[in-house]
mmCIF file of C-alpha atoms in Angstrom:
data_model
loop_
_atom_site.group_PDB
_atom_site.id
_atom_site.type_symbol
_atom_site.label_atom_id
_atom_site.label_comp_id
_atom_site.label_asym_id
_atom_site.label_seq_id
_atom_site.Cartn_x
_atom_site.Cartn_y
_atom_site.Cartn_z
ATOM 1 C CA UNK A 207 -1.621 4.921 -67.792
ATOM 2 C CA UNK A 208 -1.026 4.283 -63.644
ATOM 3 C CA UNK A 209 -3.474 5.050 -61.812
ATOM 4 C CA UNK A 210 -6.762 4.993 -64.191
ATOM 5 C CA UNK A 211 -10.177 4.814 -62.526
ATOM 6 C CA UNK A 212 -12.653 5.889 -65.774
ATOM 7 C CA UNK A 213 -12.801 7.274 -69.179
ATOM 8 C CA UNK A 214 -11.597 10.492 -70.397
ATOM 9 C CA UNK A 215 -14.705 13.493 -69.929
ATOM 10 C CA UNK A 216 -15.047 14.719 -73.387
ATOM 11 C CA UNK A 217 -17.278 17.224 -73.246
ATOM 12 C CA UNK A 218 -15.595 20.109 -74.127
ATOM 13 C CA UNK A 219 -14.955 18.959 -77.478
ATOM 14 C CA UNK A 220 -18.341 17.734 -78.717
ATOM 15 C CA UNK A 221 -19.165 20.747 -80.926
ATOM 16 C CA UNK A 222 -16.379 20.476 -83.064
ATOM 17 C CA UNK A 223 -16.104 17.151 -83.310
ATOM 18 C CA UNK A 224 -19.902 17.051 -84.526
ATOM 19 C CA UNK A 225 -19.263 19.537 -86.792
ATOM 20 C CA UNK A 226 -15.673 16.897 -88.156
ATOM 21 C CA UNK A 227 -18.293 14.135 -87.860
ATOM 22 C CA UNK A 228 -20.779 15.790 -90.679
ATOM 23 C CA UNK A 229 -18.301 16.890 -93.035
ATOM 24 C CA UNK A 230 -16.886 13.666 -92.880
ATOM 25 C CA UNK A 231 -19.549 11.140 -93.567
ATOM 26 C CA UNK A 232 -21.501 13.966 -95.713
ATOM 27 C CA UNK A 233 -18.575 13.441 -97.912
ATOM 28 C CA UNK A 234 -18.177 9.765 -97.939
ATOM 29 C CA UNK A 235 -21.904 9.335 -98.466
ATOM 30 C CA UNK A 236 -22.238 11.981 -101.315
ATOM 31 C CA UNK A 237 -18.975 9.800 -103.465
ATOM 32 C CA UNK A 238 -21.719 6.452 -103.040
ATOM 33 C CA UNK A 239 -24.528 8.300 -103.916
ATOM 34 C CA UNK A 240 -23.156 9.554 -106.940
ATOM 35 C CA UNK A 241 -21.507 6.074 -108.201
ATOM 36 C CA UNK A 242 -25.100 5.237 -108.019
ATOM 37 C CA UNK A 243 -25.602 3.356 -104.430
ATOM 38 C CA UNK A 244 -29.134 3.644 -102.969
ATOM 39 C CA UNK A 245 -29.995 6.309 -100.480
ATOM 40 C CA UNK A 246 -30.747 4.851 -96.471
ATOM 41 C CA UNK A 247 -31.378 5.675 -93.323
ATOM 42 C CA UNK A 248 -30.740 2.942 -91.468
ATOM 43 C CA UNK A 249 -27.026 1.291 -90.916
ATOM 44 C CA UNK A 250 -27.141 -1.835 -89.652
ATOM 45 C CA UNK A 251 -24.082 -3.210 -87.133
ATOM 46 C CA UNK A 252 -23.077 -6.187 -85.938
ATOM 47 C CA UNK A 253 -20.569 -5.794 -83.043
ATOM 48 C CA UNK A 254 -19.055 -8.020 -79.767
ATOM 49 C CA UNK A 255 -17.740 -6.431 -76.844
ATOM 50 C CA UNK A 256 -14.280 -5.022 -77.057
ATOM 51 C CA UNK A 257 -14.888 -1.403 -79.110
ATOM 52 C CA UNK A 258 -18.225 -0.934 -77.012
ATOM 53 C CA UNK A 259 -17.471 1.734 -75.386
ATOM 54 C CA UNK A 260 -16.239 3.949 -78.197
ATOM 55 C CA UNK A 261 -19.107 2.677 -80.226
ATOM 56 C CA UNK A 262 -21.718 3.656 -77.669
ATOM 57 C CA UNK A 263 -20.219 7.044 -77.107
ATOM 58 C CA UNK A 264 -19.145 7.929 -81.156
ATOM 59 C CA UNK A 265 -22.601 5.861 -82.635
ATOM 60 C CA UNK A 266 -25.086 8.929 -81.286
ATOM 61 C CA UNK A 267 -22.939 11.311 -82.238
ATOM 62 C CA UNK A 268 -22.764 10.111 -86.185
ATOM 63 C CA UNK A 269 -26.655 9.691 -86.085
ATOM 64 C CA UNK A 270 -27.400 13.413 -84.874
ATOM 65 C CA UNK A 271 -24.971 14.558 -87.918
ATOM 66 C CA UNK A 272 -26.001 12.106 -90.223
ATOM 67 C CA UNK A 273 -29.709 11.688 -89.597
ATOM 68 C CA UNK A 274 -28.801 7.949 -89.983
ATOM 69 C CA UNK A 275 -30.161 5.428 -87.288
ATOM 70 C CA UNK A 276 -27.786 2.772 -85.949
ATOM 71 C CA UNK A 277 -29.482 -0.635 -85.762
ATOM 72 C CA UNK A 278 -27.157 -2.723 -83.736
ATOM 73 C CA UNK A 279 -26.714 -6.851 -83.152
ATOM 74 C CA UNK A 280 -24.228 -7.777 -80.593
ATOM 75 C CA UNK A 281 -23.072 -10.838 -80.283
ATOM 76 C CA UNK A 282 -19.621 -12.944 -79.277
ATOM 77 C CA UNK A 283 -17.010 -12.455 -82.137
ATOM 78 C CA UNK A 284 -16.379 -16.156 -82.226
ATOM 79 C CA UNK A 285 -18.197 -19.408 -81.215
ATOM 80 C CA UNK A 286 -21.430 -21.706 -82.079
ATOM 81 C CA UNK A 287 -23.709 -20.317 -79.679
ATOM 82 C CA UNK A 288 -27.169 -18.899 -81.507
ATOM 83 C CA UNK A 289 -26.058 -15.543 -81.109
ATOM 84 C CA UNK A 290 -22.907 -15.637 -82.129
ATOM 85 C CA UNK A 291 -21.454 -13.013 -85.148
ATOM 86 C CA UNK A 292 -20.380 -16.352 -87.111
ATOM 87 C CA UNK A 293 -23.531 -18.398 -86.821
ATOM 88 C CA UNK A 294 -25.608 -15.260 -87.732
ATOM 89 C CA UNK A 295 -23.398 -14.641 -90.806
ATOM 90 C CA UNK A 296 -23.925 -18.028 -92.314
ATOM 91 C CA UNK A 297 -27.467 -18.157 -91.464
ATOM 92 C CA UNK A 298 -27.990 -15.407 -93.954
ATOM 93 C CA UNK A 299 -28.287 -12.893 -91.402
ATOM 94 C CA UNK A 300 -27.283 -9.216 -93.107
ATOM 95 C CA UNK A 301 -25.580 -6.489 -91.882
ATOM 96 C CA UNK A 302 -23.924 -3.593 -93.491
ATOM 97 C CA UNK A 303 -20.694 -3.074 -90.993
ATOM 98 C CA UNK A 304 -19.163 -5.622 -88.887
ATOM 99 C CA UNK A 305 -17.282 -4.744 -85.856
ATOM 100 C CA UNK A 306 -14.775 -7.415 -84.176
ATOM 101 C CA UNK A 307 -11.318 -8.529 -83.533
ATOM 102 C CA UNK A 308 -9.114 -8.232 -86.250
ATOM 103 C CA UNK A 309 -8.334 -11.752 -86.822
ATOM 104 C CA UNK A 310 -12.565 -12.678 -86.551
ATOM 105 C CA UNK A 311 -13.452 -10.296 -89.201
ATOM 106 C CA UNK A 312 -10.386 -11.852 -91.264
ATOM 107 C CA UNK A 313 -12.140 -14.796 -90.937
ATOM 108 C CA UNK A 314 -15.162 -13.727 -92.440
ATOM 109 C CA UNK A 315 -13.654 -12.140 -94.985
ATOM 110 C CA UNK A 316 -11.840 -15.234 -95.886
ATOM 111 C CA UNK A 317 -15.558 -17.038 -95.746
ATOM 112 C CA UNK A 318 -16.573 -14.189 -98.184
ATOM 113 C CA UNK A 319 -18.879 -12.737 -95.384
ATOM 114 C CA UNK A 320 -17.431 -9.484 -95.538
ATOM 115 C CA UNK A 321 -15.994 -7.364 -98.288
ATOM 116 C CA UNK A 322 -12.324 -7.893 -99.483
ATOM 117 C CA UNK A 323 -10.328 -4.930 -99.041
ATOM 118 C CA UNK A 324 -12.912 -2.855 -96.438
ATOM 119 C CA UNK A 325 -11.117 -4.096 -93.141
ATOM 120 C CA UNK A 326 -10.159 -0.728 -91.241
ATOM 121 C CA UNK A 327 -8.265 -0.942 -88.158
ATOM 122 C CA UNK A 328 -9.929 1.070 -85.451
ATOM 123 C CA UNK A 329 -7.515 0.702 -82.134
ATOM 124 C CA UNK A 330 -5.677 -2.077 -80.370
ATOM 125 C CA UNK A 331 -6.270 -3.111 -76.739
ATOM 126 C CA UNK A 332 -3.428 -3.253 -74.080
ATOM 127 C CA UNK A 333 -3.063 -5.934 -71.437
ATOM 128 C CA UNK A 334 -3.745 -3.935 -68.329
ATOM 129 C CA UNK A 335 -3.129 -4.967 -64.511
ATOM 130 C CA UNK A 336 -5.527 -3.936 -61.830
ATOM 131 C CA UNK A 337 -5.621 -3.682 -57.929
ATOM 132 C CA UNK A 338 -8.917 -3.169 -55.552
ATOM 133 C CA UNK A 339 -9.391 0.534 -55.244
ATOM 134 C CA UNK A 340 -7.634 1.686 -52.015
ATOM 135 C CA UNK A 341 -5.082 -0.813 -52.292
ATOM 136 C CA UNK A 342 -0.970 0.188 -52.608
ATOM 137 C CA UNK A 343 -0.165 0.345 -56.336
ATOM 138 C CA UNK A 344 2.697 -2.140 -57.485
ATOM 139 C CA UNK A 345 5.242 -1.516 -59.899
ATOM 140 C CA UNK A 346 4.981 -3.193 -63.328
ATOM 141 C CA UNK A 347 6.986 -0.249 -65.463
ATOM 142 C CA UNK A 348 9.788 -2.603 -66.074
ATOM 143 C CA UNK A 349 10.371 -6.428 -66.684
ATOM 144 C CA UNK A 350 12.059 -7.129 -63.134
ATOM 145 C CA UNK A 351 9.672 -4.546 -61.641
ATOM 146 C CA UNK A 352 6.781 -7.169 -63.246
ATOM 147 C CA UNK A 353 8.490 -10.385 -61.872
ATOM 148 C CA UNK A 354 9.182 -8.718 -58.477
ATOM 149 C CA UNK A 355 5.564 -7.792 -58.339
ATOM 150 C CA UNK A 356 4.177 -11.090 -59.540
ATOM 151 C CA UNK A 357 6.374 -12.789 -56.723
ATOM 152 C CA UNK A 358 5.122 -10.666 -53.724
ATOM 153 C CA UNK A 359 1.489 -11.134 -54.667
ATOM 154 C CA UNK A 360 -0.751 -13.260 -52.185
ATOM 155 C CA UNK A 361 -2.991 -14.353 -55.886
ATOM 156 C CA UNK A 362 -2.985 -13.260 -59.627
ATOM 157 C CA UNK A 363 -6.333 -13.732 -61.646
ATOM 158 C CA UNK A 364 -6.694 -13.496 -65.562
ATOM 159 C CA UNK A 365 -9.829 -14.298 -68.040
ATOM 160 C CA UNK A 366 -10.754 -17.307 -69.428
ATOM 161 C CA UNK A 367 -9.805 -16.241 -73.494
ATOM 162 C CA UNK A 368 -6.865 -15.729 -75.636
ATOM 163 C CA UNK A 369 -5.314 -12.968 -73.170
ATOM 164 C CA UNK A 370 -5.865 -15.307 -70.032
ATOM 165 C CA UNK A 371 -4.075 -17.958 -72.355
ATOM 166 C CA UNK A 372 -1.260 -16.179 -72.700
ATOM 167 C CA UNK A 373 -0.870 -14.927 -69.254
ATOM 168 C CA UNK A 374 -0.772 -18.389 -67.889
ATOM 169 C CA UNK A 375 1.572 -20.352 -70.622
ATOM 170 C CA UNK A 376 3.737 -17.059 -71.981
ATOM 171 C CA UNK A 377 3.691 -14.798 -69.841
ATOM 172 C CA UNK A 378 4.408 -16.392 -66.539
ATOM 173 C CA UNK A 379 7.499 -18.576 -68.543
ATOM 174 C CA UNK A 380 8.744 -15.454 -70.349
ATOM 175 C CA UNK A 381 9.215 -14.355 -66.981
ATOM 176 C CA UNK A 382 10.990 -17.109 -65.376
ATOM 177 C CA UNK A 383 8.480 -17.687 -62.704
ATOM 178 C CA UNK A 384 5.905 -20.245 -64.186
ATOM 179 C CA UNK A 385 6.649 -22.933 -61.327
ATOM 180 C CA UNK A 386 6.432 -19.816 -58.702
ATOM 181 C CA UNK A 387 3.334 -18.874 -59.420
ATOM 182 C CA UNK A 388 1.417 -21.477 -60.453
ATOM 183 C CA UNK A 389 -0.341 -22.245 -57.189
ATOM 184 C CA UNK A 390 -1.380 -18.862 -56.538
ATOM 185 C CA UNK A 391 -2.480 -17.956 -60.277
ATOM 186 C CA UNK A 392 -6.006 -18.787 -61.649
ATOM 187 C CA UNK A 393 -8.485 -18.174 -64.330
ATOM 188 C CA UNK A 394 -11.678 -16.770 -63.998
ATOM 189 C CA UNK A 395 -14.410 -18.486 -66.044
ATOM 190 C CA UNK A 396 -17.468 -16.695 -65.590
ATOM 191 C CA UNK A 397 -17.084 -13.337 -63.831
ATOM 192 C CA UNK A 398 -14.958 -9.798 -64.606
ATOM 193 C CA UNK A 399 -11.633 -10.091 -63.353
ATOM 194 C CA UNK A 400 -11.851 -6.644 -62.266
ATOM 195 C CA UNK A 401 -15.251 -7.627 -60.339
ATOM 196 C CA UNK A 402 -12.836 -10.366 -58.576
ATOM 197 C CA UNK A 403 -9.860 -7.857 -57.976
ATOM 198 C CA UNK A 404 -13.236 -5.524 -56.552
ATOM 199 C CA UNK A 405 -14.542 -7.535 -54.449
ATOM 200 C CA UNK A 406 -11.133 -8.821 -52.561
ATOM 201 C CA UNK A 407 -11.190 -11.923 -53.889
ATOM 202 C CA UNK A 408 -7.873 -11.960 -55.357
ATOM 203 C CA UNK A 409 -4.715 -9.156 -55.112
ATOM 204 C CA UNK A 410 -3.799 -8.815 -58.692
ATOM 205 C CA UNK A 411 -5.176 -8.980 -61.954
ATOM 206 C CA UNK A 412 -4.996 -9.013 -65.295
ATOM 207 C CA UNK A 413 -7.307 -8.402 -68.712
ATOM 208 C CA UNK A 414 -7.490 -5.993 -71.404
ATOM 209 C CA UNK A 415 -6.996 -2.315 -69.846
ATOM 210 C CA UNK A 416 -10.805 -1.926 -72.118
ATOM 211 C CA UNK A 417 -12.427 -4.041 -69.557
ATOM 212 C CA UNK A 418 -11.030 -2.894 -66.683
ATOM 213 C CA UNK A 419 -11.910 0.343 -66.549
ATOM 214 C CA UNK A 420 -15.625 0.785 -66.536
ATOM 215 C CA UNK A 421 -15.427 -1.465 -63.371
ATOM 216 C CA UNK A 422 -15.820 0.315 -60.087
ATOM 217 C CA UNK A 423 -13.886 -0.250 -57.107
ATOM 218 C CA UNK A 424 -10.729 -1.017 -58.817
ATOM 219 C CA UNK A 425 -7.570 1.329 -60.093
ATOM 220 C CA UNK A 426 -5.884 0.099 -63.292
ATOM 221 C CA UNK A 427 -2.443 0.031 -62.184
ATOM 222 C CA UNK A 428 -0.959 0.744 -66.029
ATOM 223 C CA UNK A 429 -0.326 -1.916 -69.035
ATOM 224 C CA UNK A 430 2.301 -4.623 -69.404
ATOM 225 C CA UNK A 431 5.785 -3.673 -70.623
ATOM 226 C CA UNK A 432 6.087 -3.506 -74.332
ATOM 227 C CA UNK A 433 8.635 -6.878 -74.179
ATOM 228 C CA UNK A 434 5.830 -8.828 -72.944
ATOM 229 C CA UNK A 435 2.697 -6.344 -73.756
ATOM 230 C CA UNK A 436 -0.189 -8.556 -76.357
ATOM 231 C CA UNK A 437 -2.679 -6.526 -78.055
ATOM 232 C CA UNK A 438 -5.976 -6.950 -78.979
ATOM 233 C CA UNK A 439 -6.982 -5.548 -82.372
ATOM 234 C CA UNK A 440 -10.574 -3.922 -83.069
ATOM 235 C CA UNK A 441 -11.159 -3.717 -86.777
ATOM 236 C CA UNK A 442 -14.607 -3.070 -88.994
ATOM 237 C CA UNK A 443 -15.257 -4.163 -92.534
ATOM 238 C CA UNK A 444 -18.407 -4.250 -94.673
ATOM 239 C CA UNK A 445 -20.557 -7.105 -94.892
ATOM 240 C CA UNK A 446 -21.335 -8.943 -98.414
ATOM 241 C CA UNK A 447 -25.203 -8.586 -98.243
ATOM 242 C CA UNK A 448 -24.952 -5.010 -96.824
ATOM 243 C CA UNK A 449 -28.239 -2.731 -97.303
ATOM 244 C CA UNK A 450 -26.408 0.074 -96.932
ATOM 245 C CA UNK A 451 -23.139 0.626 -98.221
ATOM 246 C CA UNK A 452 -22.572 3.757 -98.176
ATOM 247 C CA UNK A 453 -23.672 4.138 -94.604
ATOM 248 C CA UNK A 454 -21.399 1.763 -94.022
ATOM 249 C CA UNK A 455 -18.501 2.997 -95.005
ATOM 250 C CA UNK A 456 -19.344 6.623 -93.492
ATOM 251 C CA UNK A 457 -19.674 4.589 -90.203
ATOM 252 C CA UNK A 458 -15.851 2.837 -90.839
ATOM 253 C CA UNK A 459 -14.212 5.845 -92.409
ATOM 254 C CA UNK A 460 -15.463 7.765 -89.050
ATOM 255 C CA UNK A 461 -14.347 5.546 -86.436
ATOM 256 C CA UNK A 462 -10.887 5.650 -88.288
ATOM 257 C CA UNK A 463 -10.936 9.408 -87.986
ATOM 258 C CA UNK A 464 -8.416 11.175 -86.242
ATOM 259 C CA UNK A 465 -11.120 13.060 -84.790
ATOM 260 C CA UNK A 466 -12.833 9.884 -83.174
ATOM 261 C CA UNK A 467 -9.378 9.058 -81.814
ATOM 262 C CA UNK A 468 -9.887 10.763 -78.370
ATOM 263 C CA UNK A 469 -12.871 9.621 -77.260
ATOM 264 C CA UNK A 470 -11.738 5.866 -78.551
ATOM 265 C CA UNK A 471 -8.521 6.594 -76.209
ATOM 266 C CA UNK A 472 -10.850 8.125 -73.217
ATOM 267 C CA UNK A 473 -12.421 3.984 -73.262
ATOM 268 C CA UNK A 474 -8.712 2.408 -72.627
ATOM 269 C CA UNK A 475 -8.295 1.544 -76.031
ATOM 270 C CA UNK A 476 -5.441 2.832 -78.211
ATOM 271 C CA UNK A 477 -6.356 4.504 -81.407
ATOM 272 C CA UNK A 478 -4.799 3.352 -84.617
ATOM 273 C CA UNK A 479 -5.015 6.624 -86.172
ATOM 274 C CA UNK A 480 -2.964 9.961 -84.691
ATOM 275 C CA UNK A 481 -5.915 12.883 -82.822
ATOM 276 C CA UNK A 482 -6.994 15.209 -85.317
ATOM 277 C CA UNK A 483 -4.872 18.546 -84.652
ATOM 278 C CA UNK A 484 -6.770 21.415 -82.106
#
């Protein structure tokens, strides 16, 4: 992945995958509908940031096959504020898919906010590093090529979540060089790292390879080595009170499709399940 700038163009392979999309969910929805389940037209998701992308680009393209409108709620996977996926859920709030981290929607499941047993893993998200567009293009292909790189830099930025967490007290020890770069090292509260690493504020930095990308004026140098690498994983499930559930699981049993696998891949992400075969 050196070098990356912006998603894959997947244009060429719209018709076909439309035509993958229908069959698909025509299928899924015709098994509900004949256990009995209630016909809809609406399929209601909650969602945070992370699978965005793929959901903005894959959600249009299920609607047009399945005359189905997407309603969507975003909102932050975890937290107390109003908006927040949680808060909603135990307000009463309904939903018929919910789209989040892996280990949120575990959560709710384990709250008995989402159905047991309908958690699908959609992709994981690689730790990426980025430079300002322009700039020379370290090596970080190897451990020592990493540590060399880490040394040399003038200043290293990371997010303020889990991944920024583990930069700063895993990362930087796994590497040996936690006292070397401490000084020159910093988390970024309440901007894009990539907006930072844009705007010259800092040399280096790091965040899921996800969020880097749609940022302009950076190149996404590649992801971490796998000794060291942390994913993120984006999973869906279907909520308890859902409207719709057979929507709902048209929706989940697409974005686990091998043929939604290359435009989830053209975001950054990494699919969980192989490309459907040309």
């Amino acid at each position: 992945m050196s070098g990356l700038h912006h998603p894959i163009d997947m244009g060429g392979a719209v018709t076909v995958l439309k035509l993958r999309i229908y069959t698909l969910v025509f299928c899924v929805a015709s098994a509900f509908l004949g256990s009995g389940a209630a016909s809809a037209d609406e399929v209601k998701v909650m969602i945070s940031g992370g699978f965005a992308s793929a959901y903005r680009y894959l959600g249009p393209q299920f609607e047009e096959a399945t005359g189905d409108t997407l309603a969507t709620v975003w909102g932050p996977a975890v937290g107390t504020a109003a908006n927040a996926i949680p808060v909603r859920l135990a307000r009463g709030e309904w939903a018929d898919v919910l789209i989040v981290v892996g280990y949120a929607l575990d959560d709710q499941i384990n709250a008995g906010k989402v159905v047991s047993g309908s958690k699908v893993d959609f992709a994981r998200s690689a730790i990426g590093m980025a430079v300002r567009e322009g700039a020379p293009q370290p090596d970080i292909s190897s451990i020592d090529a990493l540590r060399r790189t880490l040394l040399a830099a003038k200043s290293i930025v990371y997010p303020d979540d889990a991944n920024g967490v583990y930069i700063r007290s895993e990362l930087f020890r796994r590497l040996g060089i936690e006292g070397r770069v401490e000084s020159k090292s910093h988390m970024i509260p309440a901007e894009r790292v990539a907006s930072v690493i844009a705007n010259g504020e800092a040399e280096l930095g790091f965040q899921q390879i996800v969020e880097l990308l749609p940022v302009d004026g950076v190149t996404v140098i590649g992801s971490l080595p796998a000794e060291v690498q942390r994913y993120t994983v984006f999973s869906g499930g279907i909520v308890a009170n859902a409207k719709n559930p057979a929507g709902a699981q048209a929706l989940i049993r697409f974005l686990s499709s091998p043929d939604a696998a290359p435009a989830i891949e053209g975001t950054g992400l990494e699919p969980l399940t192989p490309k459907a075969a040309d």
